[in-house]
PDB file of C-alpha atoms in Angstrom:
ATOM      1  CA  MET A   1      22.034   6.788  -2.297  1.00  0.00           C
ATOM      2  CA  LEU A   2      19.055   5.932  -4.479  1.00  0.00           C
ATOM      3  CA  HIS A   3      16.874   3.687  -2.330  1.00  0.00           C
ATOM      4  CA  LEU A   4      15.529   0.732  -4.323  1.00  0.00           C
ATOM      5  CA  GLU A   5      13.406  -2.119  -3.041  1.00  0.00           C
ATOM      6  CA  ILE A   6      14.444  -5.598  -4.057  1.00  0.00           C
ATOM      7  CA  SER A   7      10.852  -6.792  -4.388  1.00  0.00           C
ATOM      8  CA  ASP A   8      10.222  -4.131  -7.049  1.00  0.00           C
ATOM      9  CA  LEU A   9      13.091  -5.479  -9.137  1.00  0.00           C
ATOM     10  CA  ILE A  10      12.791  -9.281  -8.924  1.00  0.00           C
ATOM     11  CA  THR A  11       9.126  -9.450  -9.977  1.00  0.00           C
ATOM     12  CA  VAL A  12       8.128  -7.670 -13.185  1.00  0.00           C
ATOM     13  CA  THR A  13       4.669  -7.898 -14.764  1.00  0.00           C
ATOM     14  CA  ASP A  14       3.418  -6.445 -18.029  1.00  0.00           C
ATOM     15  CA  PRO A  15       0.737  -3.998 -16.787  1.00  0.00           C
ATOM     16  CA  ARG A  16      -1.344  -4.462 -19.952  1.00  0.00           C
ATOM     17  CA  SER A  17      -1.363  -8.232 -20.367  1.00  0.00           C
ATOM     18  CA  GLY A  18      -0.623  -9.218 -16.778  1.00  0.00           C
ATOM     19  CA  ALA A  19       2.003 -11.597 -18.090  1.00  0.00           C
ATOM     20  CA  ARG A  20       5.063 -12.219 -15.992  1.00  0.00           C
ATOM     21  CA  LEU A  21       8.308 -11.111 -17.572  1.00  0.00           C
ATOM     22  CA  PRO A  22      11.683 -12.868 -17.106  1.00  0.00           C
ATOM     23  CA  VAL A  23      14.113 -11.075 -14.809  1.00  0.00           C
ATOM     24  CA  HIS A  24      17.860 -11.496 -15.211  1.00  0.00           C
ATOM     25  CA  ARG A  25      19.612 -11.720 -11.881  1.00  0.00           C
ATOM     26  CA  GLY A  26      22.702  -9.933 -13.189  1.00  0.00           C
ATOM     27  CA  ASP A  27      20.634  -6.934 -14.322  1.00  0.00           C
ATOM     28  CA  VAL A  28      19.115  -6.546 -10.857  1.00  0.00           C
ATOM     29  CA  VAL A  29      22.495  -6.917  -9.155  1.00  0.00           C
ATOM     30  CA  ARG A  30      23.968  -4.275 -11.481  1.00  0.00           C
ATOM     31  CA  ARG A  31      21.158  -1.793 -10.752  1.00  0.00           C
ATOM     32  CA  LEU A  32      21.559  -2.226  -7.033  1.00  0.00           C
ATOM     33  CA  ARG A  33      25.332  -1.788  -7.213  1.00  0.00           C
ATOM     34  CA  GLU A  34      24.923   1.328  -9.365  1.00  0.00           C
ATOM     35  CA  ALA A  35      22.558   2.672  -6.706  1.00  0.00           C
ATOM     36  CA  GLY A  36      25.302   2.111  -4.128  1.00  0.00           C
ATOM     37  CA  ASP A  37      23.435  -0.666  -2.285  1.00  0.00           C
ATOM     38  CA  ARG A  38      25.956  -3.515  -2.161  1.00  0.00           C
ATOM     39  CA  ARG A  39      24.116  -5.333   0.616  1.00  0.00           C
ATOM     40  CA  ALA A  40      20.963  -5.575  -1.478  1.00  0.00           C
ATOM     41  CA  ALA A  41      23.069  -6.686  -4.454  1.00  0.00           C
ATOM     42  CA  ARG A  42      24.471  -9.557  -2.367  1.00  0.00           C
ATOM     43  CA  ILE A  43      20.957 -10.632  -1.348  1.00  0.00           C
ATOM     44  CA  VAL A  44      19.848 -10.845  -4.988  1.00  0.00           C
ATOM     45  CA  ALA A  45      23.081 -12.518  -6.107  1.00  0.00           C
ATOM     46  CA  ALA A  46      22.258 -15.380  -3.723  1.00  0.00           C
ATOM     47  CA  LEU A  47      18.816 -16.028  -5.256  1.00  0.00           C
ATOM     48  CA  PRO A  48      18.521 -19.097  -7.526  1.00  0.00           C
ATOM     49  CA  ALA A  49      18.579 -18.637 -11.305  1.00  0.00           C
ATOM     50  CA  ASP A  50      18.610 -20.861 -14.394  1.00  0.00           C
ATOM     51  CA  PRO A  51      21.652 -21.387 -16.665  1.00  0.00           C
ATOM     52  CA  TYR A  52      20.703 -18.198 -18.545  1.00  0.00           C
ATOM     53  CA  ASP A  53      20.784 -16.200 -15.293  1.00  0.00           C
ATOM     54  CA  VAL A  54      17.004 -15.743 -15.245  1.00  0.00           C
ATOM     55  CA  LEU A  55      15.692 -15.732 -11.678  1.00  0.00           C
ATOM     56  CA  ASP A  56      13.757 -18.895 -10.788  1.00  0.00           C
ATOM     57  CA  PRO A  57      10.106 -17.699 -10.753  1.00  0.00           C
ATOM     58  CA  ARG A  58       8.988 -20.439  -8.366  1.00  0.00           C
ATOM     59  CA  ALA A  59      11.682 -19.546  -5.863  1.00  0.00           C
ATOM     60  CA  VAL A  60      10.832 -15.862  -6.185  1.00  0.00           C
ATOM     61  CA  ASP A  61       7.136 -16.641  -5.615  1.00  0.00           C
ATOM     62  CA  ARG A  62       7.914 -18.628  -2.480  1.00  0.00           C
ATOM     63  CA  LEU A  63      10.111 -15.827  -1.227  1.00  0.00           C
ATOM     64  CA  MET A  64       7.504 -13.125  -1.912  1.00  0.00           C
ATOM     65  CA  ILE A  65       4.744 -15.114  -0.207  1.00  0.00           C
ATOM     66  CA  GLY A  66       7.017 -15.676   2.785  1.00  0.00           C
ATOM     67  CA  VAL A  67       7.903 -11.988   3.067  1.00  0.00           C
ATOM     68  CA  HIS A  68       4.260 -10.932   2.686  1.00  0.00           C
ATOM     69  CA  THR A  69       3.284 -13.434   5.368  1.00  0.00           C
ATOM     70  CA  GLU A  70       5.688 -11.657   7.692  1.00  0.00           C
ATOM     71  CA  LEU A  71       4.224  -8.332   6.578  1.00  0.00           C
ATOM     72  CA  GLN A  72       0.820  -9.631   7.622  1.00  0.00           C
ATOM     73  CA  ARG A  73       2.180 -10.172  11.123  1.00  0.00           C
ATOM     74  CA  LEU A  74       3.460  -6.596  11.040  1.00  0.00           C
ATOM     75  CA  SER A  75      -0.011  -5.398  10.016  1.00  0.00           C
ATOM     76  CA  GLU A  76      -1.524  -7.331  12.908  1.00  0.00           C
ATOM     77  CA  GLU A  77       0.879  -5.752  15.402  1.00  0.00           C
ATOM     78  CA  LEU A  78       0.175  -2.283  14.005  1.00  0.00           C
ATOM     79  CA  ARG A  79      -3.579  -3.005  14.265  1.00  0.00           C
ATOM     80  CA  LEU A  80      -3.995  -2.056  10.643  1.00  0.00           C
ATOM     81  CA  GLY A  81      -7.582  -3.282  10.506  1.00  0.00           C
ATOM     82  CA  GLU A  82      -8.710  -0.889  13.224  1.00  0.00           C
ATOM     83  CA  ARG A  83      -6.851   1.975  11.539  1.00  0.00           C
ATOM     84  CA  LEU A  84      -8.655   1.220   8.283  1.00  0.00           C
ATOM     85  CA  VAL A  85     -12.095   1.110   9.871  1.00  0.00           C
ATOM     86  CA  HIS A  86     -11.431   4.321  11.813  1.00  0.00           C
ATOM     87  CA  VAL A  87     -11.402   6.178   8.482  1.00  0.00           C
ATOM     88  CA  LEU A  88     -13.290   3.868   6.120  1.00  0.00           C
ATOM     89  CA  GLY A  89     -16.288   3.591   8.452  1.00  0.00           C
ATOM     90  CA  PRO A  90     -17.087   7.347   8.292  1.00  0.00           C
ATOM     91  CA  LEU A  91     -16.113   7.447   4.626  1.00  0.00           C
ATOM     92  CA  PHE A  92     -18.674   4.796   3.669  1.00  0.00           C
ATOM     93  CA  GLU A  93     -21.217   6.487   5.927  1.00  0.00           C
ATOM     94  CA  ALA A  94     -20.699   9.647   3.865  1.00  0.00           C
ATOM     95  CA  VAL A  95     -20.935   7.656   0.621  1.00  0.00           C
ATOM     96  CA  ARG A  96     -24.233   6.106   1.705  1.00  0.00           C
ATOM     97  CA  ALA A  97     -25.594   9.600   2.392  1.00  0.00           C
ATOM     98  CA  THR A  98     -24.988  10.711  -1.184  1.00  0.00           C
ATOM     99  CA  ALA A  99     -25.093   7.579  -3.369  1.00  0.00           C
ATOM    100  CA  THR A 100     -27.368   4.634  -4.055  1.00  0.00           C
ATOM    101  CA  GLY A 101     -26.743   1.181  -5.483  1.00  0.00           C
ATOM    102  CA  PRO A 102     -24.070  -1.419  -4.753  1.00  0.00           C
ATOM    103  CA  LEU A 103     -20.914  -0.337  -3.000  1.00  0.00           C
ATOM    104  CA  ARG A 104     -17.517  -1.781  -3.802  1.00  0.00           C
ATOM    105  CA  LEU A 105     -14.172  -1.381  -2.031  1.00  0.00           C
ATOM    106  CA  VAL A 106     -11.148  -2.198  -4.200  1.00  0.00           C
ATOM    107  CA  ASP A 107      -7.782  -2.760  -2.502  1.00  0.00           C
ATOM    108  CA  VAL A 108      -4.985  -1.757  -4.901  1.00  0.00           C
ATOM    109  CA  GLY A 109      -1.881  -3.940  -4.611  1.00  0.00           C
ATOM    110  CA  SER A 110      -3.590  -6.194  -2.102  1.00  0.00           C
ATOM    111  CA  GLY A 111      -0.721  -8.676  -1.698  1.00  0.00           C
ATOM    112  CA  LEU A 112      -1.950 -11.526   0.499  1.00  0.00           C
ATOM    113  CA  GLY A 113      -5.176  -9.582   1.005  1.00  0.00           C
ATOM    114  CA  TYR A 114      -4.794  -8.999   4.719  1.00  0.00           C
ATOM    115  CA  ALA A 115      -6.763  -5.724   4.678  1.00  0.00           C
ATOM    116  CA  VAL A 116      -9.638  -7.172   2.633  1.00  0.00           C
ATOM    117  CA  ARG A 117      -9.703 -10.400   4.623  1.00  0.00           C
ATOM    118  CA  TRP A 118      -9.697  -8.504   7.929  1.00  0.00           C
ATOM    119  CA  LEU A 119     -12.592  -6.311   6.776  1.00  0.00           C
ATOM    120  CA  ALA A 120     -14.482  -9.404   5.585  1.00  0.00           C
ATOM    121  CA  ALA A 121     -13.851 -11.260   8.835  1.00  0.00           C
ATOM    122  CA  HIS A 122     -15.054  -8.393  11.037  1.00  0.00           C
ATOM    123  CA  GLY A 123     -17.881  -7.086   8.826  1.00  0.00           C
ATOM    124  CA  ARG A 124     -17.273  -3.528   9.966  1.00  0.00           C
ATOM    125  CA  LEU A 125     -18.230  -1.848   6.679  1.00  0.00           C
ATOM    126  CA  GLY A 126     -21.598  -3.564   6.312  1.00  0.00           C
ATOM    127  CA  PRO A 127     -22.761  -6.552   4.249  1.00  0.00           C
ATOM    128  CA  GLU A 128     -23.638  -4.419   1.216  1.00  0.00           C
ATOM    129  CA  VAL A 129     -20.005  -3.440   0.623  1.00  0.00           C
ATOM    130  CA  GLU A 130     -18.314  -5.853  -1.777  1.00  0.00           C
ATOM    131  CA  LEU A 131     -14.660  -6.394  -0.875  1.00  0.00           C
ATOM    132  CA  VAL A 132     -12.206  -6.935  -3.743  1.00  0.00           C
ATOM    133  CA  GLY A 133      -8.417  -7.218  -3.649  1.00  0.00           C
ATOM    134  CA  VAL A 134      -6.396  -6.649  -6.832  1.00  0.00           C
ATOM    135  CA  ASP A 135      -2.713  -7.285  -7.437  1.00  0.00           C
ATOM    136  CA  LEU A 136      -0.405  -7.657 -10.448  1.00  0.00           C
ATOM    137  CA  ASP A 137       1.428 -10.538  -8.748  1.00  0.00           C
ATOM    138  CA  ALA A 138      -0.403 -13.765  -9.643  1.00  0.00           C
ATOM    139  CA  ALA A 139       1.291 -15.786  -6.898  1.00  0.00           C
ATOM    140  CA  LEU A 140       0.172 -13.376  -4.173  1.00  0.00           C
ATOM    141  CA  VAL A 141      -3.378 -13.306  -5.559  1.00  0.00           C
ATOM    142  CA  GLY A 142      -3.478 -17.104  -5.597  1.00  0.00           C
ATOM    143  CA  GLU A 143      -2.335 -17.270  -1.972  1.00  0.00           C
ATOM    144  CA  ALA A 144      -4.845 -14.567  -0.948  1.00  0.00           C
ATOM    145  CA  GLU A 145      -7.657 -16.596  -2.554  1.00  0.00           C
ATOM    146  CA  ARG A 146      -6.484 -19.757  -0.803  1.00  0.00           C
ATOM    147  CA  LEU A 147      -6.420 -18.025   2.586  1.00  0.00           C
ATOM    148  CA  ALA A 148      -9.855 -16.434   2.079  1.00  0.00           C
ATOM    149  CA  ARG A 149     -11.377 -19.801   1.141  1.00  0.00           C
ATOM    150  CA  ALA A 150      -9.768 -21.478   4.154  1.00  0.00           C
ATOM    151  CA  GLU A 151     -11.125 -18.738   6.408  1.00  0.00           C
ATOM    152  CA  GLY A 152     -14.592 -18.887   4.819  1.00  0.00           C
ATOM    153  CA  LEU A 153     -14.619 -15.170   4.028  1.00  0.00           C
ATOM    154  CA  ASP A 154     -16.937 -13.284   1.685  1.00  0.00           C
ATOM    155  CA  CYS A 155     -14.414 -11.433  -0.466  1.00  0.00           C
ATOM    156  CA  ARG A 156     -12.602 -12.014  -3.728  1.00  0.00           C
ATOM    157  CA  PHE A 157      -9.251 -11.372  -5.358  1.00  0.00           C
ATOM    158  CA  VAL A 158      -8.358 -10.455  -8.923  1.00  0.00           C
ATOM    159  CA  HIS A 159      -5.056 -10.744 -10.778  1.00  0.00           C
ATOM    160  CA  GLY A 160      -4.760  -7.620 -12.875  1.00  0.00           C
ATOM    161  CA  ASN A 161      -4.953  -3.846 -13.030  1.00  0.00           C
ATOM    162  CA  ALA A 162      -7.157  -2.301 -10.321  1.00  0.00           C
ATOM    163  CA  PHE A 163      -8.136   0.511 -12.672  1.00  0.00           C
ATOM    164  CA  ASP A 164      -9.232  -1.808 -15.474  1.00  0.00           C
ATOM    165  CA  LEU A 165     -11.874  -3.907 -13.734  1.00  0.00           C
ATOM    166  CA  PRO A 166     -15.205  -4.683 -15.429  1.00  0.00           C
ATOM    167  CA  GLU A 167     -17.058  -3.334 -12.367  1.00  0.00           C
ATOM    168  CA  ALA A 168     -16.285   0.118 -11.037  1.00  0.00           C
ATOM    169  CA  ALA A 169     -14.953   0.738  -7.543  1.00  0.00           C
ATOM    170  CA  THR A 170     -16.827   2.982  -5.136  1.00  0.00           C
ATOM    171  CA  VAL A 171     -13.760   3.495  -2.942  1.00  0.00           C
ATOM    172  CA  TYR A 172     -10.137   2.633  -3.699  1.00  0.00           C
ATOM    173  CA  VAL A 173      -7.888   1.777  -0.783  1.00  0.00           C
ATOM    174  CA  SER A 174      -4.309   0.624  -0.370  1.00  0.00           C
ATOM    175  CA  THR A 175      -1.793  -0.026   2.384  1.00  0.00           C
ATOM    176  CA  GLY A 176       1.917   0.455   1.864  1.00  0.00           C
ATOM    177  CA  VAL A 177       1.710   1.048  -1.864  1.00  0.00           C
ATOM    178  CA  LEU A 178       2.245   4.798  -2.361  1.00  0.00           C
ATOM    179  CA  HIS A 179       5.977   4.823  -1.664  1.00  0.00           C
ATOM    180  CA  HIS A 180       6.514   2.476  -4.614  1.00  0.00           C
ATOM    181  CA  PHE A 181       5.454   5.253  -7.032  1.00  0.00           C
ATOM    182  CA  ARG A 182       8.207   7.665  -7.986  1.00  0.00           C
ATOM    183  CA  GLY A 183       8.198  10.881  -9.984  1.00  0.00           C
ATOM    184  CA  PRO A 184       5.172  11.494 -12.209  1.00  0.00           C
ATOM    185  CA  ASP A 185       3.818   7.993 -11.532  1.00  0.00           C
ATOM    186  CA  LEU A 186       2.517   9.156  -8.128  1.00  0.00           C
ATOM    187  CA  ALA A 187       0.324  11.882  -9.625  1.00  0.00           C
ATOM    188  CA  GLU A 188      -0.777   9.504 -12.387  1.00  0.00           C
ATOM    189  CA  PHE A 189      -1.903   7.017  -9.729  1.00  0.00           C
ATOM    190  CA  PHE A 190      -4.263   9.624  -8.273  1.00  0.00           C
ATOM    191  CA  ARG A 191      -5.389  10.884 -11.694  1.00  0.00           C
ATOM    192  CA  ALA A 192      -6.490   7.357 -12.652  1.00  0.00           C
ATOM    193  CA  GLN A 193      -8.845   7.311  -9.671  1.00  0.00           C
ATOM    194  CA  ALA A 194     -10.163  10.811 -10.306  1.00  0.00           C
ATOM    195  CA  ALA A 195     -10.932   9.777 -13.891  1.00  0.00           C
ATOM    196  CA  SER A 196     -12.798   6.654 -12.737  1.00  0.00           C
ATOM    197  CA  PRO A 197     -16.382   6.491 -11.412  1.00  0.00           C
ATOM    198  CA  ALA A 198     -15.024   6.041  -7.862  1.00  0.00           C
ATOM    199  CA  LEU A 199     -16.354   8.449  -5.253  1.00  0.00           C
ATOM    200  CA  ALA A 200     -13.322   8.362  -2.982  1.00  0.00           C
ATOM    201  CA  PHE A 201      -9.912   6.894  -2.236  1.00  0.00           C
ATOM    202  CA  CYS A 202      -8.089   6.226   1.025  1.00  0.00           C
ATOM    203  CA  HIS A 203      -4.434   5.196   0.800  1.00  0.00           C
ATOM    204  CA  PHE A 204      -2.422   4.385   3.897  1.00  0.00           C
ATOM    205  CA  ASP A 205       1.345   4.637   3.739  1.00  0.00           C
ATOM    206  CA  ILE A 206       4.349   5.175   5.968  1.00  0.00           C
ATOM    207  CA  ALA A 207       4.519   8.620   7.535  1.00  0.00           C
ATOM    208  CA  ALA A 208       7.747  10.329   6.450  1.00  0.00           C
ATOM    209  CA  THR A 209       8.980  11.258   9.900  1.00  0.00           C
ATOM    210  CA  ARG A 210      12.656  11.520  10.865  1.00  0.00           C
ATOM    211  CA  LEU A 211      12.171   8.513  13.136  1.00  0.00           C
ATOM    212  CA  ALA A 212      10.582   6.304  10.481  1.00  0.00           C
ATOM    213  CA  PRO A 213      13.812   4.745   9.070  1.00  0.00           C
ATOM    214  CA  VAL A 214      15.167   4.097  12.586  1.00  0.00           C
ATOM    215  CA  GLY A 215      11.897   2.574  13.735  1.00  0.00           C
ATOM    216  CA  ALA A 216      11.670   0.476  10.584  1.00  0.00           C
ATOM    217  CA  TRP A 217      15.222  -0.814  11.096  1.00  0.00           C
ATOM    218  CA  VAL A 218      14.566  -1.845  14.694  1.00  0.00           C
ATOM    219  CA  PHE A 219      11.189  -3.416  13.936  1.00  0.00           C
ATOM    220  CA  HIS A 220      12.212  -5.292  10.803  1.00  0.00           C
ATOM    221  CA  ARG A 221      15.500  -6.400  12.340  1.00  0.00           C
ATOM    222  CA  THR A 222      13.646  -8.054  15.202  1.00  0.00           C
ATOM    223  CA  ARG A 223      10.576  -9.300  13.314  1.00  0.00           C
ATOM    224  CA  MET A 224      11.538 -10.171   9.731  1.00  0.00           C
ATOM    225  CA  ARG A 225      13.327 -13.454   9.091  1.00  0.00           C
ATOM    226  CA  HIS A 226      14.559 -13.033   5.513  1.00  0.00           C
ATOM    227  CA  PRO A 227      17.216 -10.432   4.611  1.00  0.00           C
ATOM    228  CA  LEU A 228      15.000  -9.208   1.737  1.00  0.00           C
ATOM    229  CA  GLY A 229      12.211  -8.333   4.151  1.00  0.00           C
ATOM    230  CA  ARG A 230      14.619  -6.519   6.462  1.00  0.00           C
ATOM    231  CA  HIS A 231      16.130  -4.568   3.588  1.00  0.00           C
ATOM    232  CA  ASP A 232      12.894  -3.562   1.904  1.00  0.00           C
ATOM    233  CA  GLY A 233      11.237  -2.607   5.186  1.00  0.00           C
ATOM    234  CA  VAL A 234      13.857   0.054   5.857  1.00  0.00           C
ATOM    235  CA  ALA A 235      13.988   1.143   2.195  1.00  0.00           C
ATOM    236  CA  SER A 236      10.211   1.669   2.291  1.00  0.00           C
ATOM    237  CA  ALA A 237      10.520   4.059   5.230  1.00  0.00           C
ATOM    238  CA  ARG A 238      13.275   5.978   3.431  1.00  0.00           C
ATOM    239  CA  ARG A 239      11.133   6.217   0.281  1.00  0.00           C
ATOM    240  CA  ALA A 240       8.020   7.470   2.090  1.00  0.00           C
ATOM    241  CA  HIS A 241       6.530  10.619   0.582  1.00  0.00           C
ATOM    242  CA  THR A 242       6.245  13.812   2.572  1.00  0.00           C
ATOM    243  CA  ASP A 243       2.867  15.255   3.507  1.00  0.00           C
ATOM    244  CA  GLU A 244       3.381  18.040   0.988  1.00  0.00           C
ATOM    245  CA  ALA A 245       4.252  15.637  -1.846  1.00  0.00           C
ATOM    246  CA  LEU A 246       1.158  13.504  -1.216  1.00  0.00           C
ATOM    247  CA  LEU A 247      -1.250  16.426  -1.104  1.00  0.00           C
ATOM    248  CA  HIS A 248       0.307  17.955  -4.205  1.00  0.00           C
ATOM    249  CA  ALA A 249       0.114  14.693  -6.170  1.00  0.00           C
ATOM    250  CA  ALA A 250      -3.451  13.965  -5.033  1.00  0.00           C
ATOM    251  CA  ALA A 251      -4.735  17.414  -5.993  1.00  0.00           C
ATOM    252  CA  THR A 252      -6.429  16.298  -9.202  1.00  0.00           C
ATOM    253  CA  PRO A 253      -9.549  17.863 -10.762  1.00  0.00           C
ATOM    254  CA  GLY A 254     -12.731  16.362  -9.352  1.00  0.00           C
ATOM    255  CA  MET A 255     -11.182  15.134  -6.095  1.00  0.00           C
ATOM    256  CA  ARG A 256     -10.704  16.979  -2.823  1.00  0.00           C
ATOM    257  CA  PRO A 257      -7.416  15.768  -1.218  1.00  0.00           C
ATOM    258  CA  LEU A 258      -7.227  15.527   2.546  1.00  0.00           C
ATOM    259  CA  LEU A 259      -4.409  14.209   4.706  1.00  0.00           C
ATOM    260  CA  TYR A 260      -5.316  12.563   8.003  1.00  0.00           C
ATOM    261  CA  GLU A 261      -2.904  13.196  10.860  1.00  0.00           C
ATOM    262  CA  PRO A 262      -0.108  15.084   9.091  1.00  0.00           C
ATOM    263  CA  ARG A 263       3.208  15.421  10.920  1.00  0.00           C
ATOM    264  CA  GLY A 264       2.230  18.552  12.820  1.00  0.00           C
ATOM    265  CA  LEU A 265      -0.914  16.942  14.234  1.00  0.00           C
ATOM    266  CA  ALA A 266       0.501  13.571  15.263  1.00  0.00           C
ATOM    267  CA  ASN A 267       2.899  12.174  17.849  1.00  0.00           C
ATOM    268  CA  PRO A 268       6.115  11.382  15.890  1.00  0.00           C
ATOM    269  CA  PHE A 269       6.876   8.485  18.255  1.00  0.00           C
ATOM    270  CA  CYS A 270       3.547   6.818  17.476  1.00  0.00           C
ATOM    271  CA  THR A 271       2.919   7.786  13.863  1.00  0.00           C
ATOM    272  CA  THR A 272       3.611   4.902  11.512  1.00  0.00           C
ATOM    273  CA  LEU A 273       0.884   4.821   8.901  1.00  0.00           C
ATOM    274  CA  ARG A 274      -1.570   7.540   7.946  1.00  0.00           C
ATOM    275  CA  PRO A 275      -3.855   7.932   4.950  1.00  0.00           C
ATOM    276  CA  ILE A 276      -4.189  10.411   2.149  1.00  0.00           C
ATOM    277  CA  ILE A 277      -7.896  10.661   1.394  1.00  0.00           C
ATOM    278  CA  GLY A 278      -9.606  11.917  -1.738  1.00  0.00           C
ATOM    279  CA  VAL A 279     -13.337  12.577  -1.951  1.00  0.00           C
ATOM    280  CA  ARG A 280     -15.639  14.053  -4.537  1.00  0.00           C
ATOM    281  CA  PRO A 281     -16.294  17.631  -3.363  1.00  0.00           C
ATOM    282  CA  GLU A 282     -19.868  16.915  -2.307  1.00  0.00           C
ATOM    283  CA  LEU A 283     -18.623  14.199   0.069  1.00  0.00           C
ATOM    284  CA  GLU A 284     -16.333  16.380   2.192  1.00  0.00           C
ATOM    285  CA  ALA A 285     -19.052  17.830   4.448  1.00  0.00           C
ATOM    286  CA  PRO A 286     -20.744  14.429   5.076  1.00  0.00           C
ATOM    287  CA  LEU A 287     -17.338  12.878   5.772  1.00  0.00           C
ATOM    288  CA  ARG A 288     -16.450  15.544   8.339  1.00  0.00           C
ATOM    289  CA  ARG A 289     -19.826  15.100  10.026  1.00  0.00           C
ATOM    290  CA  ALA A 290     -19.397  11.338  10.134  1.00  0.00           C
ATOM    291  CA  MET A 291     -15.896  11.637  11.639  1.00  0.00           C
ATOM    292  CA  GLY A 292     -17.031  13.964  14.406  1.00  0.00           C
ATOM    293  CA  ARG A 293     -14.203  15.338  16.530  1.00  0.00           C
ATOM    294  CA  ALA A 294     -11.673  13.272  14.593  1.00  0.00           C
ATOM    295  CA  ALA A 295     -12.339  15.527  11.580  1.00  0.00           C
ATOM    296  CA  ARG A 296     -10.011  18.048  13.212  1.00  0.00           C
ATOM    297  CA  ARG A 297      -7.171  15.831  12.056  1.00  0.00           C
ATOM    298  CA  LEU A 298      -8.144  16.201   8.388  1.00  0.00           C
ATOM    299  CA  VAL A 299      -6.017  18.775   6.597  1.00  0.00           C
ATOM    300  CA  GLY A 300      -6.269  20.059   3.049  1.00  0.00           C
ATOM    301  CA  PRO A 301      -3.470  21.620   0.987  1.00  0.00           C
ATOM    302  CA  GLU A 302      -4.466  25.151   1.992  1.00  0.00           C
ATOM    303  CA  GLN A 303      -4.234  24.255   5.694  1.00  0.00           C
ATOM    304  CA  LEU A 304      -1.063  22.203   5.651  1.00  0.00           C
ATOM    305  CA  VAL A 305       1.465  25.021   6.095  1.00  0.00           C
ATOM    306  CA  GLY A 306      -0.211  26.312   9.223  1.00  0.00           C
ATOM    307  CA  ALA A 307      -1.265  22.965  10.664  1.00  0.00           C
ATOM    308  CA  ALA A 308       1.728  20.734  10.030  1.00  0.00           C
ATOM    309  CA  ARG A 309       4.524  23.093  11.005  1.00  0.00           C
TER     310      ARG A 309
END
């Protein structure tokens, strides 16, 4: 069965203009049925729509914010902030050793901005690192801004394309975004960063272990309240890219791809999220020095066969 995520289908944005496009409920239901996912089709069929069968954008926004709020709780339980700092701390230390000027972290597909807000709240990357979250979903960006203001945090959020900002990123980061890219779009995602002035990227996503779909089912069944969140949580685990696919896609000219904790180096019962890292070649040695003993868990494409099997 082709695994589709409902959230990818009920919100569509023009990537050039950022304008929201109308989504016909019947079209989404048909795609899900054609993919053999009748349960997901029933979930979408129950969503409100206007007399022309266009999904109610306000209801969809409320639903997406609710599901992302639950995802934030999941991130808290998985201690996502600490996982980010464990890698981003040494990465920015390496960047500081080779670059001067302002530093900027850009979170691609930031959703409610949990990662950026956590980093801003804890100040673990240093005050000179500007924290920016970017998302194509205007409703999620608006809610992220509201939360950051309420929490008094020094960070900002932008509605738009993360690779078309007026100010360049130093490091791109994301959490739970990679599995949304299919086919050539995954390699294009990495090529866009290699072609930018950024010095590095660090993208966390679900580890494609055999236990991941089972773990996702149990966790989302017990934690997520809306059927959409339960469905998409399991679909995400089933769509996770293998270690080999990530390293192959990230192997773009000008960037050195490294996978942190590939399957062969991690406990499959504990592995949930792990990052694919890309650094300009001159940054690899400083990064390994900054990571210390943890650098043993960094694996490049030429090491993967021996290390991960």
